[in-house]
XYZ file of C-alpha atoms in Angstrom:
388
model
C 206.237 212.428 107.166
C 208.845 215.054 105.518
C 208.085 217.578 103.451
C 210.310 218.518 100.899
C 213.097 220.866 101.969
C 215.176 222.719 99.563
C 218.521 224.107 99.977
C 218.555 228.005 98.898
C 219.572 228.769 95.485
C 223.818 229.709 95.560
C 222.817 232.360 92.743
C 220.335 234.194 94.963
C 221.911 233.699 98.379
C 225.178 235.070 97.421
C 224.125 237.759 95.955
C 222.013 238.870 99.287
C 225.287 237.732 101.081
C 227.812 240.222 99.005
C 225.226 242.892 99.361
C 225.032 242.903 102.637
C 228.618 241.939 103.206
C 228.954 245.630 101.567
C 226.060 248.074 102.916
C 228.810 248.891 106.029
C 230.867 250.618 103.243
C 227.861 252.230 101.099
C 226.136 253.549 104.296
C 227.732 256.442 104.766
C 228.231 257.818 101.564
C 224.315 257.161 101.164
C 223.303 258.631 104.138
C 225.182 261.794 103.054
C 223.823 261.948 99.804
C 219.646 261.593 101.524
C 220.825 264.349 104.609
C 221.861 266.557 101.745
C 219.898 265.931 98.904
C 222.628 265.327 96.289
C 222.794 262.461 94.024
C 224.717 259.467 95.489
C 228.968 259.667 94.463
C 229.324 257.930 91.020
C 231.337 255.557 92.420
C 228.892 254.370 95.263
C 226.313 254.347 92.468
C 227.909 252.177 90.383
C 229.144 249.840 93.398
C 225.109 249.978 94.453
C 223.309 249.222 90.746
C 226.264 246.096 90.712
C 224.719 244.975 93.674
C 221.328 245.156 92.853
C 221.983 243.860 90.013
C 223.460 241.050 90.981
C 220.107 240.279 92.581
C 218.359 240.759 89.550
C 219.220 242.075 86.186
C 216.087 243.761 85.951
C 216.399 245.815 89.506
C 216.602 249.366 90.007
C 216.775 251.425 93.437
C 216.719 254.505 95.183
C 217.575 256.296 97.962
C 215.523 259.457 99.977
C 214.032 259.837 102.922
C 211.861 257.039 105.079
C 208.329 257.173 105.067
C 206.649 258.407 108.488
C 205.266 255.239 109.857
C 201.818 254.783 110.317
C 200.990 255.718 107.118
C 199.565 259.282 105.487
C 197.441 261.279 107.040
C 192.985 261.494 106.545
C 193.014 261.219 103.084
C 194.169 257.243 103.487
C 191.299 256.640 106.095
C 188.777 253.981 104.076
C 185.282 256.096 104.388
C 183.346 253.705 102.720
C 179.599 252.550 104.064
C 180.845 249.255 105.063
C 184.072 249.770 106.961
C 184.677 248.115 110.401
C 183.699 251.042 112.350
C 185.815 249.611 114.834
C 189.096 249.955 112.623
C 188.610 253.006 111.273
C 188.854 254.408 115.302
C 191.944 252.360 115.509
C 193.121 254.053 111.798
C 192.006 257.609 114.045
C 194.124 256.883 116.807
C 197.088 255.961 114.964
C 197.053 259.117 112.976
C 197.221 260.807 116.839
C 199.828 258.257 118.066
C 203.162 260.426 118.390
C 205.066 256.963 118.122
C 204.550 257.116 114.614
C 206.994 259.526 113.937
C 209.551 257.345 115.128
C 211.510 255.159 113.011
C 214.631 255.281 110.416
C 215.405 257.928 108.675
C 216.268 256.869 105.176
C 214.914 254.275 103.092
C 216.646 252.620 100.449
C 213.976 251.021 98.088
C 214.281 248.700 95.424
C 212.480 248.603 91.973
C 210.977 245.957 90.151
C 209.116 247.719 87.901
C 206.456 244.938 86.592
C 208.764 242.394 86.512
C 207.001 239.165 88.726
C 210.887 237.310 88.998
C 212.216 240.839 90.220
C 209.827 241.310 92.600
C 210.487 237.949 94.081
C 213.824 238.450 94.282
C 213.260 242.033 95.963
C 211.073 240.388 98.743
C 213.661 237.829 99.726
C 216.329 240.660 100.157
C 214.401 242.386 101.644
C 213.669 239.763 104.271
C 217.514 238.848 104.414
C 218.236 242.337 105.550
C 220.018 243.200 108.945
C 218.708 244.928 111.571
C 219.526 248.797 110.941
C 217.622 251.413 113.219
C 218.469 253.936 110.448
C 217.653 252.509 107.129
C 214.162 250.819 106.402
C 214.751 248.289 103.693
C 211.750 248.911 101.299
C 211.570 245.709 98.398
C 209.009 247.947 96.469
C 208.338 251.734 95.975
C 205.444 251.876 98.473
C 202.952 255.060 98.516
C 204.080 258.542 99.134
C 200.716 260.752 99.909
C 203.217 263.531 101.428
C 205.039 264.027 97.972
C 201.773 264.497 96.089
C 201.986 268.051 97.533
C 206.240 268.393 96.890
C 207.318 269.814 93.179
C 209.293 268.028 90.921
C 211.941 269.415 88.349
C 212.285 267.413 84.874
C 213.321 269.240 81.892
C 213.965 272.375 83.466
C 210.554 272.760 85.125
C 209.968 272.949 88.332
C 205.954 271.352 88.695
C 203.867 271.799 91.699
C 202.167 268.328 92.144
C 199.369 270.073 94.233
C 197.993 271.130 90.917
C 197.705 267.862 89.530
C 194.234 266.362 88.805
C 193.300 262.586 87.337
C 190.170 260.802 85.447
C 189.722 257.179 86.361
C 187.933 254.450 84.629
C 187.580 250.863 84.459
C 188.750 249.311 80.916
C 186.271 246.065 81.347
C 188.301 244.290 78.227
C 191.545 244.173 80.275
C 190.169 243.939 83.529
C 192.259 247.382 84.311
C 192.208 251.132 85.708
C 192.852 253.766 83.006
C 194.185 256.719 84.515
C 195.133 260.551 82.888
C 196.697 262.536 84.902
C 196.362 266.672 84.548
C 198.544 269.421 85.323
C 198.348 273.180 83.986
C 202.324 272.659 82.736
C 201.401 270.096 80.476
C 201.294 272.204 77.160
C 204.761 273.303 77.925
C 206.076 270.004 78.733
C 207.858 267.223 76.146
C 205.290 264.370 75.409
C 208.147 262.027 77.450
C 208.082 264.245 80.233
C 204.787 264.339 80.342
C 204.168 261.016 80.393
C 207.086 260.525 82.932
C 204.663 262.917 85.265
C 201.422 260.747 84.558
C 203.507 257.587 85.651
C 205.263 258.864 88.663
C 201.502 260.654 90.002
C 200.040 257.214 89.614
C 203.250 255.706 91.356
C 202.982 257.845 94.570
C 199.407 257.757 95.026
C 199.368 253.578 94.672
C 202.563 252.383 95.225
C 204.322 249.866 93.018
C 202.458 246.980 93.667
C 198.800 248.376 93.376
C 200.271 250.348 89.931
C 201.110 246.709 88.593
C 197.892 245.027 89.851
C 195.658 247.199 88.739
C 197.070 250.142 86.437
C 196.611 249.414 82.568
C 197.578 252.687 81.157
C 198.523 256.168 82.316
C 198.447 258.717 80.432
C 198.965 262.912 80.071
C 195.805 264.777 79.815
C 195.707 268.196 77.614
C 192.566 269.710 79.188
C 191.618 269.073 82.407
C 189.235 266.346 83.165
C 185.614 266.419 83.069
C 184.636 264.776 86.670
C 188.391 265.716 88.309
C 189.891 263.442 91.202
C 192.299 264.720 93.411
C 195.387 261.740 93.396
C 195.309 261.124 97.349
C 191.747 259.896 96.276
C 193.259 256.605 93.707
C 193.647 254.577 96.408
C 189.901 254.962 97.345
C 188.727 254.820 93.868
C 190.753 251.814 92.785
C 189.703 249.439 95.624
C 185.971 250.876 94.583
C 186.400 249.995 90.823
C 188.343 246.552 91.696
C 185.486 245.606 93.542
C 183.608 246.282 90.350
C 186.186 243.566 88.349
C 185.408 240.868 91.002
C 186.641 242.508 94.199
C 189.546 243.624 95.934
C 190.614 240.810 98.128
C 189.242 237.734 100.351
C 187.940 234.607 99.713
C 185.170 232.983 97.399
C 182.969 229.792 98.612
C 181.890 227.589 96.247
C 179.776 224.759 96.580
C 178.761 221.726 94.445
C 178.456 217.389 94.269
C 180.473 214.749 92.964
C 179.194 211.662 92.404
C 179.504 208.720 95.281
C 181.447 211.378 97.272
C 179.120 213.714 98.011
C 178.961 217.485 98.623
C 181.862 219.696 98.228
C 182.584 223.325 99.711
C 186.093 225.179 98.309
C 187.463 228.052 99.590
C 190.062 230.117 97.598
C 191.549 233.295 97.682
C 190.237 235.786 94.791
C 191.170 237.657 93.004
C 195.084 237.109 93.919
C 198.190 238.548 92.162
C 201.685 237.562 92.174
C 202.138 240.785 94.582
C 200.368 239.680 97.061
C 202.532 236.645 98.220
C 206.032 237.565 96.314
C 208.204 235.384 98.857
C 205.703 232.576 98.841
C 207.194 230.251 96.287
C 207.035 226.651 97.823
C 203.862 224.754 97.313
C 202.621 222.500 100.029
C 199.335 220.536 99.353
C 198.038 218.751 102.857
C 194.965 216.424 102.628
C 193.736 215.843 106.186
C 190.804 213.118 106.815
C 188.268 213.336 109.669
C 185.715 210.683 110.554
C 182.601 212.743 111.753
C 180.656 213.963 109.105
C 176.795 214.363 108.233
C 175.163 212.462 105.030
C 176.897 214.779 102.634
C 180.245 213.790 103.849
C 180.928 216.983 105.444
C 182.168 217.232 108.660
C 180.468 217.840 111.768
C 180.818 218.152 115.670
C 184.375 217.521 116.829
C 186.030 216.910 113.332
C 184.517 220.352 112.270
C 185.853 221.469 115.920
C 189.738 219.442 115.086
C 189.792 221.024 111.929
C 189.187 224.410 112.460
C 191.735 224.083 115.483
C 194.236 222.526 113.104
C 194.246 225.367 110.603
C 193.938 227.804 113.211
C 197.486 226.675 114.568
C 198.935 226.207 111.211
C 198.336 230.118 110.522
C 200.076 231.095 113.816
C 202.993 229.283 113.212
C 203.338 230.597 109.187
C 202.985 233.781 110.168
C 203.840 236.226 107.522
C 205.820 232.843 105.808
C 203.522 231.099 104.502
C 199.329 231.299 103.396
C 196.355 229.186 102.677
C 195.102 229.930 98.895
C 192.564 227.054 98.306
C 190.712 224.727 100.651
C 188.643 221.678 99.565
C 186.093 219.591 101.680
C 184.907 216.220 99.755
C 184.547 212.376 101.149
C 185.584 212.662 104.668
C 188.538 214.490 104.046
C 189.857 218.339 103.390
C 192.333 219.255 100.627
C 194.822 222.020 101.273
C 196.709 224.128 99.111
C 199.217 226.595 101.202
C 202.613 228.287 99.372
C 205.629 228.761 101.547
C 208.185 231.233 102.157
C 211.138 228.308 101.188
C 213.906 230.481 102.885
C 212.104 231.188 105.926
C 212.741 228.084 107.564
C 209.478 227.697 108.912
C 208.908 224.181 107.399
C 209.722 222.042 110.354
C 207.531 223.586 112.536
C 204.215 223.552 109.953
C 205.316 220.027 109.985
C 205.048 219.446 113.107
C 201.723 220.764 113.421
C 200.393 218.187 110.791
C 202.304 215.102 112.904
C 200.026 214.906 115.520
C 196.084 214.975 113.692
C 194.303 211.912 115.825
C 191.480 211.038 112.989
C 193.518 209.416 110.303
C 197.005 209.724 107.948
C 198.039 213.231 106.793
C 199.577 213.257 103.250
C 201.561 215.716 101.930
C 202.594 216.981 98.770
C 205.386 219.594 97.734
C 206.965 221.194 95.175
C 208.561 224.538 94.150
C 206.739 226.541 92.301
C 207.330 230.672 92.223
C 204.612 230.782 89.005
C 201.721 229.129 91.007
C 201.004 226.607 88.715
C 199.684 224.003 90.757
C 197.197 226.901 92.378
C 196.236 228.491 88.926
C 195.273 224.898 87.709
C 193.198 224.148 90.720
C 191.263 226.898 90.415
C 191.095 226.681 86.634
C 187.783 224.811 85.926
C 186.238 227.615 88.415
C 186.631 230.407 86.415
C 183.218 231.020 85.634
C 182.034 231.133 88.838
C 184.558 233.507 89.599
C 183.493 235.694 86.896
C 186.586 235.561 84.436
């Protein structure tokens, strides 16, 4: 029973292999450039964009300081009604824990902008990066709460982000978050910089990933907004309104009949965004049998028991390589559909898992696929129950 196993692309793996092959020689000159807060030397720049580059053509990256692990500070804390109280004590303590002031120093971060190849590509080097107690290795800009209270200088003005205030709202057409972002300088500022301001607010209190998931338009604001939000709020606000486009994260059970077979239950992630699984680019669809089931074909006692084993030991060993997106139960059998980290080399051992199931053949099917094809067409006839 093999799955299918796929050598690494040459294009991709020597690019990660001549980057890293030349971070002993950039390091320095980088780590001067963050300790001082000059610009990196031309040359080193140039060397560095090559590089990225070379990963993908439509790559960026920066330098600066490392974010204090752990996270920000109270204003990240999720205060809604129905929070785990549970976690938020744990999200308490960690804000206490003086550990989280350890870690590197400097980040360097790469930037995909909205580009879904480049931000596959970022992941994997990311993940192909060498252990460096110094440098934390960041594939996208993440949030910065602390530098929503820094100023900025574009254009000749120096602006105090602390004075900065947004509107939100949800644009139902695109399924989006509008935001305008307000700061006193604006009448004195170029539309470009202006709009440079709105993105890079927006940026810092999100992230890159949440910006492209769920950011439609930002945009300068002359006056200041009617019902004003402070930015360390977004966060907050956004999970709030994507709950409101068909939530935020988890998974959807649906149930129905087909005909001769019986009931059916699916599972499936939704909603889910190309940023959620960027290294997860191998499909793997596993259709397990079991033989105790009830009169709708479901399964019951120690199938039910074998199969919730099975999947719990298939999610130990993928770790953070691999995820379940869909699951199907129909006929005295159950239909999986996982993507895989292909570079991770995790396959033999999710193989291994599958080798041993006592109630029947396991069949396996595999392909690559980094646009999710096979997932988006499997979930395709369920749109309307998903509300889209």
């Amino acid at each position: 029973m093999a799955l299918f196993r796929r050598r690494r692309s040459a294009d991709s793996t020597t690019a990660f292999t001549d980057f890293w092959d030349a971070w002993p020689a950039l390091r320095e000159a980088l780590t001067s450039a963050v300790e001082s807060d000059q610009p990196v030397p031309a040359e080193v720049s140039e060397r560095l964009t090559a590089l990225v580059h070379a990963v993908h053509p439509d790559m960026d990256w920066e330098v600066g300081p490392a974010p204090k692990p752990g996270g920000g500070g109270l204003e990240d804390l999720d205060l809604s009604a129905d929070v785990d109280p549970g976690k938020l004590l744990e999200q308490l303590a960690a804000l206490d824990d003086p550990s989280r002031l350890d870690g590197p120093a400097y980040a360097l971060t790469l930037r995909p902008g909205a580009s879904e190849e480049a931000r596959i590509q970022s992941e994997r080097w990311a993940r192909s990066a060498p252990e460096d107690d110094q440098w934390l290795f960041q594939p996208v800009r993440p949030a910065d709460h602390d530098r929503l209270s820094s100023t900025v200088r574009w254009d000749d003005h120096e602006l105090d982000l602390s004075h900065v205030s947004v509107s939100m709202r949800v644009d139902h057409a695109t399924g989006k978050v509008e935001v305008g972002v307000y700061h006193p300088d604006n009448m004195f500022l170029s539309e470009r910089t202006r709009e440079r301001l709105a993105e890079h607010v927006a940026l810092l209190a999100l992230g890159e990933d949440d910006m492209v998931r769920w950011i439609g338009k930002t945009a300068p604001l002359d006056e200041p907004p009617l019902d004003p939000l402070p930015p360390t709020s977004m966060p907050a606000v956004v999970r709030q309104m994507a709950d409101m486009l068909g939530g935020s994260g988890g998974w959807v059970t649906l149930h129905g009949r087909i005909p001769l077979q019986g009931a059916v239950e699916i599972l499936l992630r939704h909603p889910l965004t190309r940023r959620d699984f960027p290294a997860f680019t191998l499909f793997v669809q596993v259709v397990v049998p079991y033989t105790h089931m009830d009169e709708d074909k479901l399964p019951t006692e120690s199938s039910a028991s074998a199969l919730d084993d099975l999947e719990a030991r298939v999610t130990s060993v993928l770790g953070d390589n691999g995820a379940l997106f869909m699951r199907q139960t129909v006929g005295g059998r159950r239909d999986y559909r996982y993507y895989l980290d292909p570079e991770s080399g995790v396959l033999p051992e999710f193989e291994a898992v599958l080798t041993d199931w006592p109630e029947g053949e396991v069949k396996l099917r595999s392909q690559m696929d980094p646009s999710w094809s096979q997932f988006n067409a499997a979930r395709r006839p369920f749109r309307r129950q998903l509300g889209e």
